Coordinates of C-alpha atoms in Angstrom, one line a residue:
M1 CA 94.1 127.4 129.8
V2 CA 92.5 124.9 132.8
Y3 CA 94.9 123.7 135.6
T4 CA 96.1 120.6 135.8
Q5 CA 95.2 118.8 139.4
E6 CA 99.9 119.0 139.7
Q7 CA 99.0 123.0 138.8
I8 CA 96.4 122.8 141.1
N9 CA 97.9 121.6 144.1
A10 CA 101.7 124.2 143.7
A11 CA 99.2 126.6 143.5
T12 CA 97.0 125.7 146.5
K13 CA 100.4 125.1 148.4
L14 CA 101.2 128.9 147.9
R15 CA 97.9 130.2 148.2
D16 CA 98.0 128.9 151.3
E17 CA 101.8 130.8 152.1
Y18 CA 99.8 134.1 150.7
K19 CA 96.5 133.6 153.8
K20 CA 99.2 134.0 156.1
H21 CA 99.5 137.2 154.8
I22 CA 95.9 139.1 153.7
N23 CA 92.1 137.2 153.5
I24 CA 91.7 136.0 150.4
G25 CA 88.2 137.0 149.5
Q26 CA 87.5 140.0 152.5
E27 CA 90.5 141.7 151.2
V28 CA 92.4 143.0 148.3
L29 CA 96.5 144.1 148.3
Y30 CA 96.6 148.1 147.0
L31 CA 100.2 148.4 146.2
S32 CA 101.1 152.0 144.9
E33 CA 104.0 153.1 142.2
Q34 CA 106.4 153.7 145.5
D35 CA 104.9 150.1 146.9
C36 CA 106.2 147.9 144.0
M37 CA 110.3 150.3 143.6
D38 CA 110.3 149.5 147.8
T39 CA 109.9 146.2 147.1
G40 CA 113.5 146.0 145.7
V41 CA 113.2 143.7 142.8
T42 CA 116.1 144.1 140.6
D43 CA 116.7 144.6 136.6
E44 CA 117.6 140.9 136.7
Q45 CA 114.9 139.7 138.3
I46 CA 112.8 141.4 136.1
I47 CA 114.7 140.8 132.9
A48 CA 114.5 137.1 134.1
A49 CA 110.4 137.2 134.4
T50 CA 109.9 138.8 131.5
E51 CA 112.5 135.7 129.4
Q52 CA 110.0 133.6 130.9
G53 CA 106.4 134.6 130.4
M54 CA 108.3 135.7 126.5
A55 CA 109.3 131.9 126.7
D56 CA 106.0 130.3 127.5
Y57 CA 103.8 132.2 125.5
S58 CA 106.1 130.7 122.5
R59 CA 106.2 127.6 124.4
K60 CA 102.4 127.3 124.3
I61 CA 101.8 127.0 128.7
V62 CA 100.0 129.9 128.9
E63 CA 96.8 131.6 128.1
M64 CA 96.5 135.4 126.6
P65 CA 94.8 136.8 123.9
A66 CA 95.7 139.1 121.8
K67 CA 95.0 142.7 123.5
I68 CA 92.1 144.8 122.7
G69 CA 91.4 147.8 123.1
I70 CA 89.7 151.5 122.3
H71 CA 91.9 154.9 120.8
P72 CA 89.9 157.8 122.2
M73 CA 92.3 160.6 120.8
P74 CA 94.7 160.7 118.2
D75 CA 97.6 158.5 118.1
S76 CA 95.8 157.4 121.4
L77 CA 95.8 154.1 122.6
M78 CA 94.1 152.0 126.2
H79 CA 94.4 148.3 125.9
A80 CA 93.3 145.3 128.1
M81 CA 96.0 143.0 128.8
P82 CA 94.8 139.8 130.3
A83 CA 97.5 136.6 131.1
N84 CA 96.7 133.5 132.7
L85 CA 100.5 131.3 133.8
P86 CA 100.0 128.3 135.3
D87 CA 103.2 126.6 135.9
Q88 CA 104.2 130.6 138.0
Y89 CA 100.5 130.6 139.6
A90 CA 99.9 134.1 137.9
C91 CA 97.0 135.1 136.9
G92 CA 95.5 138.9 135.7
I93 CA 94.7 141.3 133.5
K94 CA 96.3 145.8 133.2
W95 CA 94.9 147.8 131.7
G96 CA 97.1 150.3 129.9
S97 CA 96.8 153.9 128.3
N98 CA 99.3 156.1 126.4
F99 CA 98.1 159.2 125.5
P100 CA 101.1 161.4 124.0
T101 CA 98.9 164.3 122.9
N102 CA 98.8 165.0 126.7
K103 CA 102.7 166.6 126.4
A104 CA 100.4 169.4 124.3
Q105 CA 97.0 169.5 125.8
Y106 CA 96.7 168.8 129.2
P107 CA 100.9 168.9 130.4
D108 CA 99.7 168.5 134.1
C109 CA 98.6 164.9 133.1
I110 CA 101.2 161.9 132.5
P111 CA 101.0 160.2 128.8
T112 CA 101.4 156.5 129.8
N113 CA 99.5 155.5 133.1
C114 CA 98.9 151.5 133.9
Q115 CA 97.3 149.6 136.7
I116 CA 97.1 146.0 137.3
I117 CA 94.0 143.9 138.8
Y118 CA 96.6 140.2 140.5
N119 CA 94.0 137.1 140.7
D120 CA 93.5 134.3 142.6
A121 CA 93.3 131.8 139.5
L122 CA 91.7 129.2 141.5
T123 CA 88.6 131.7 142.6
G124 CA 88.9 133.6 140.2
L125 CA 89.0 136.5 143.9
P126 CA 91.4 139.7 142.6
M127 CA 94.2 139.8 144.9
A128 CA 95.6 143.1 144.6
I129 CA 95.3 146.3 142.6
M130 CA 98.8 147.4 141.9
D131 CA 99.7 150.5 140.3
A132 CA 102.1 149.3 136.7
G133 CA 103.6 152.4 135.7
W134 CA 106.7 151.3 137.2
I135 CA 106.3 147.9 136.3
T136 CA 105.8 149.3 132.5
K137 CA 108.7 151.0 132.6
R138 CA 110.8 148.1 133.3
R139 CA 109.9 145.6 132.0
T140 CA 109.1 147.1 128.4
P141 CA 112.7 148.1 128.0
A142 CA 114.2 143.8 129.8
T143 CA 111.8 143.1 125.9
A144 CA 114.3 144.8 124.1
L145 CA 116.5 143.0 126.1
V146 CA 115.9 139.9 125.5
S147 CA 115.9 140.4 121.8
I148 CA 119.0 141.4 121.9
K149 CA 120.6 138.7 123.6
Y150 CA 119.4 135.7 121.3
T151 CA 119.3 138.3 118.7
A152 CA 122.5 141.0 118.4
N153 CA 126.2 140.9 118.4
L154 CA 126.6 141.1 122.0
D155 CA 130.3 142.4 122.0
A156 CA 129.2 146.0 120.8
K157 CA 130.5 149.1 121.4
T158 CA 128.2 150.9 120.7
F159 CA 124.3 151.3 120.9
G160 CA 121.6 153.9 119.9
M161 CA 118.4 155.0 121.5
I162 CA 115.8 156.8 119.6
G163 CA 113.3 158.6 121.7
C164 CA 114.2 159.6 125.4
G165 CA 110.9 160.2 127.3
I166 CA 110.1 157.3 130.2
Q167 CA 111.1 154.6 127.7
G168 CA 114.6 155.6 126.2
H169 CA 115.3 156.7 130.0
N170 CA 115.0 153.4 131.1
N171 CA 116.4 151.1 128.4
V172 CA 119.9 153.3 128.4
D173 CA 120.0 152.5 132.1
M174 CA 118.9 148.5 131.5
I175 CA 121.0 148.4 128.4
E176 CA 124.5 147.5 130.3
N177 CA 123.1 144.4 131.5
V178 CA 122.9 142.4 127.7
L179 CA 125.8 144.8 126.5
K180 CA 128.4 145.0 128.4
D181 CA 131.6 146.1 126.5
L182 CA 129.7 149.6 125.5
E183 CA 131.7 152.7 124.9
T184 CA 129.7 154.8 123.0
I185 CA 125.8 155.6 123.9
Y186 CA 123.9 157.9 121.2
I187 CA 120.0 159.2 121.7
Y188 CA 118.2 161.1 120.5
D189 CA 115.2 162.9 120.5
L190 CA 113.3 165.8 118.8
Y191 CA 113.6 167.5 121.9
E192 CA 117.1 168.5 123.0
A193 CA 116.1 169.8 126.8
A194 CA 114.8 166.0 127.2
M195 CA 117.9 164.4 125.3
D196 CA 119.9 166.9 128.2
N197 CA 117.8 165.3 131.1
L198 CA 118.1 161.9 129.6
I199 CA 122.1 162.3 130.3
E200 CA 121.9 164.2 133.7
Q201 CA 120.3 161.2 134.9
I202 CA 121.7 158.4 133.5
Q203 CA 124.7 159.2 132.6
P204 CA 125.9 158.3 136.8
R205 CA 124.1 154.6 136.1
V206 CA 126.3 153.4 132.6
K207 CA 129.6 152.8 132.0
A208 CA 129.4 153.8 128.8
K209 CA 129.3 157.5 127.0
I210 CA 125.9 158.7 126.8
V211 CA 126.1 161.6 123.1
K212 CA 124.1 163.5 121.7
A213 CA 123.0 162.4 117.9
D214 CA 121.0 163.9 114.8
L215 CA 119.1 160.5 113.7
E216 CA 121.2 159.9 110.5
T217 CA 124.6 160.0 113.0
L218 CA 122.8 157.7 115.3
V219 CA 122.1 155.0 113.0
R220 CA 125.0 155.1 110.9
N221 CA 127.5 154.6 114.5
S222 CA 125.0 152.4 116.2
E223 CA 125.5 148.6 116.1
V224 CA 122.5 147.4 118.2
I225 CA 119.5 150.3 118.2
I226 CA 116.6 150.5 119.8
S227 CA 113.3 152.6 119.6
A228 CA 110.1 154.3 121.5
L229 CA 108.5 156.5 120.3
P230 CA 104.6 157.1 120.1
I231 CA 102.6 154.0 118.0
V232 CA 101.1 156.1 114.6
H233 CA 98.0 155.1 113.3
D234 CA 100.3 156.5 109.6
P235 CA 103.9 155.1 109.4
S236 CA 103.9 156.3 105.9
H237 CA 106.5 159.2 107.2
P238 CA 108.9 157.4 109.2
P239 CA 111.7 159.8 109.9
V240 CA 114.8 157.5 109.7
K241 CA 116.3 156.0 105.8
A242 CA 116.7 153.1 104.9
E243 CA 120.5 154.0 102.8
W244 CA 121.5 154.7 107.0
V245 CA 120.9 151.1 108.2
H246 CA 123.8 148.9 107.4
K247 CA 124.9 144.7 108.2
G248 CA 124.8 143.0 111.5
Q249 CA 122.9 145.7 112.5
T250 CA 120.3 144.4 115.5
I251 CA 116.5 147.4 115.7
V252 CA 114.5 146.4 118.3
C253 CA 110.9 148.1 118.3
L254 CA 109.4 149.3 120.3
D255 CA 106.8 151.5 118.4
C256 CA 105.3 149.0 115.7
H257 CA 106.6 150.7 112.5
T258 CA 106.8 154.2 113.6
V259 CA 110.6 155.1 113.3
Y260 CA 111.9 153.5 109.4
E261 CA 110.9 153.0 106.0
D262 CA 109.1 150.5 105.3
S263 CA 112.0 148.7 102.9
V264 CA 114.2 148.4 106.3
Y265 CA 112.0 145.9 107.8
K266 CA 110.7 144.0 104.5
S267 CA 114.9 144.0 103.6
A268 CA 115.6 142.0 107.2
D269 CA 117.3 138.9 107.0
K270 CA 114.8 137.9 110.7
Y271 CA 112.8 139.9 112.0
Y272 CA 111.1 138.7 114.8
V273 CA 107.6 139.7 116.4
D274 CA 106.9 139.2 120.4
S275 CA 102.9 137.7 119.4
I276 CA 102.0 137.0 115.9
E277 CA 99.1 137.3 116.7
Q278 CA 98.9 140.1 118.3
H279 CA 100.4 142.1 115.7
T280 CA 98.4 140.6 112.9
L281 CA 95.2 142.2 115.0
L282 CA 97.4 145.1 114.6
E283 CA 97.5 144.7 111.1
D284 CA 93.9 144.4 111.0
Y285 CA 93.6 148.0 113.1
G286 CA 95.6 149.3 110.0
Y287 CA 98.9 149.6 111.9
Y288 CA 100.9 148.4 109.5
P289 CA 98.9 149.6 105.9
K290 CA 102.2 148.1 103.6
G291 CA 102.2 144.7 105.9
L292 CA 103.9 142.4 108.2
P293 CA 107.5 141.4 106.5
T294 CA 108.1 137.8 106.5
I295 CA 108.6 136.7 110.1
T296 CA 111.1 134.5 111.3
G297 CA 109.4 133.7 114.4
E298 CA 108.5 135.0 117.9
T299 CA 110.8 136.8 120.2
G300 CA 110.2 134.0 122.9
A301 CA 110.5 131.1 120.7
A302 CA 114.1 132.6 120.0
A303 CA 114.5 132.8 123.5
A304 CA 112.9 129.3 124.1
G305 CA 114.6 127.9 121.4
L306 CA 112.4 126.7 119.1
V307 CA 113.2 129.5 116.5
P308 CA 117.3 130.4 115.6
G309 CA 118.0 133.6 116.8
R310 CA 121.3 135.4 115.5
Q311 CA 123.6 133.2 113.4
S312 CA 126.3 135.1 111.4
R313 CA 127.7 138.8 112.4
D314 CA 127.0 139.8 109.0
E315 CA 123.2 139.4 109.5
L316 CA 120.3 142.4 109.8
I317 CA 118.0 141.7 112.0
V318 CA 114.9 143.1 113.4
S319 CA 113.2 142.8 116.7
N320 CA 109.3 144.5 116.8
N321 CA 107.9 144.3 120.9
V322 CA 104.5 146.0 121.4
G323 CA 104.7 144.6 124.5
M324 CA 102.5 141.5 126.7
A325 CA 100.9 140.3 129.4
V326 CA 101.8 137.5 130.3
E327 CA 105.7 139.8 131.1
D328 CA 103.4 142.0 133.2
M329 CA 102.0 139.0 135.3
M330 CA 104.9 137.6 135.6
C331 CA 106.6 141.3 137.0
A332 CA 103.3 141.7 139.4
R333 CA 103.6 137.5 141.0
I334 CA 107.6 138.9 142.3
I335 CA 105.8 142.5 143.4
F336 CA 103.0 141.2 145.1
D337 CA 104.8 137.9 146.4
K338 CA 108.0 140.3 147.6
A339 CA 104.9 142.9 149.1
L340 CA 103.4 140.1 151.7
E341 CA 106.8 139.7 152.4
K342 CA 107.4 143.4 154.0
G343 CA 104.5 144.1 154.4
L344 CA 103.6 146.5 151.7
G345 CA 100.4 148.4 150.8
I346 CA 97.6 149.0 151.7
K347 CA 94.7 146.2 153.3
L348 CA 91.0 147.2 151.9
P349 CA 87.8 145.3 152.6
L350 CA 86.8 143.2 149.2
W351 CA 82.9 143.7 149.3
A352 CA 80.7 145.8 151.3
S353 CA 79.3 144.7 155.0
T354 CA 78.2 141.1 154.9
K355 CA 75.3 141.8 156.4
G356 CA 74.1 144.1 154.6
L357 CA 74.5 142.0 151.3
L358 CA 72.4 139.0 152.9
K359 CA 69.2 141.5 154.2

């Protein structure tokens, strides 16, 4: 998507401000995960930036192709995620991987890691290389919260979290930003220690009481549910039965169709995805062997008012978000700005000796 002259003028003005802090074209700013955290970006800023990115994507005012990937190990993925948001002067690519098999085979290696190259859209030159682990940890729950904001009964008293890994921790930690009246948070994981660890780490940070539960109890008793399990290539044996699900619930999937029986998705009154193009590609990859349900619209379209969100208390609504690069670039823009302002990170030379190159 080519910048308009107005967008070029705005980007040029901001670029001139950046050049007071970094020599674009000669050096690149490296930001570690700790650097990103030290910027002080708040949950509210992450949620707002994520919603803006999702809405602008559905308004079709950004450039973001469906992410492509490679899959070296069973149920693993490595995805390339570029995006260009002209109104925000935010442009770059995330390279992210998820290897759940690391837990068993390489316990010294984390399952998920991500990096962002953040570019100057006017020249194509890289301005920053940043670890995207923290960004991904926080913006992924933010996508779920955007879904909940527009598709849930916001006076819900009960919430369920399926999966107590990194995303489970962060979703539970952030949920009260949107569901402010929660009294009980049910959690489930295959591993007891994972549930215990989540309670130990997150209970002091939320008002609602966190309760361990089996899957059936969680599903039957939660008005809003988020699931964050490893995405599997063959979702033919989902753990959640259709008879446990009921009208009025909002189900947010961060794991495609891994968790629920197919009839749950197909019987929903409304079914949203973050990117129709992305999920169509995933269907081609074989992630939805029983096919996608009829799509009501994109999550960002609901946020932008282009399609309706929840219209009655009794609707069963499913929102399926796998993450989009526009969200990452929106968050990267905020982090880059604040890092320059605070003098965070390490400036690395971009090129070898100019003299050497010219010989």
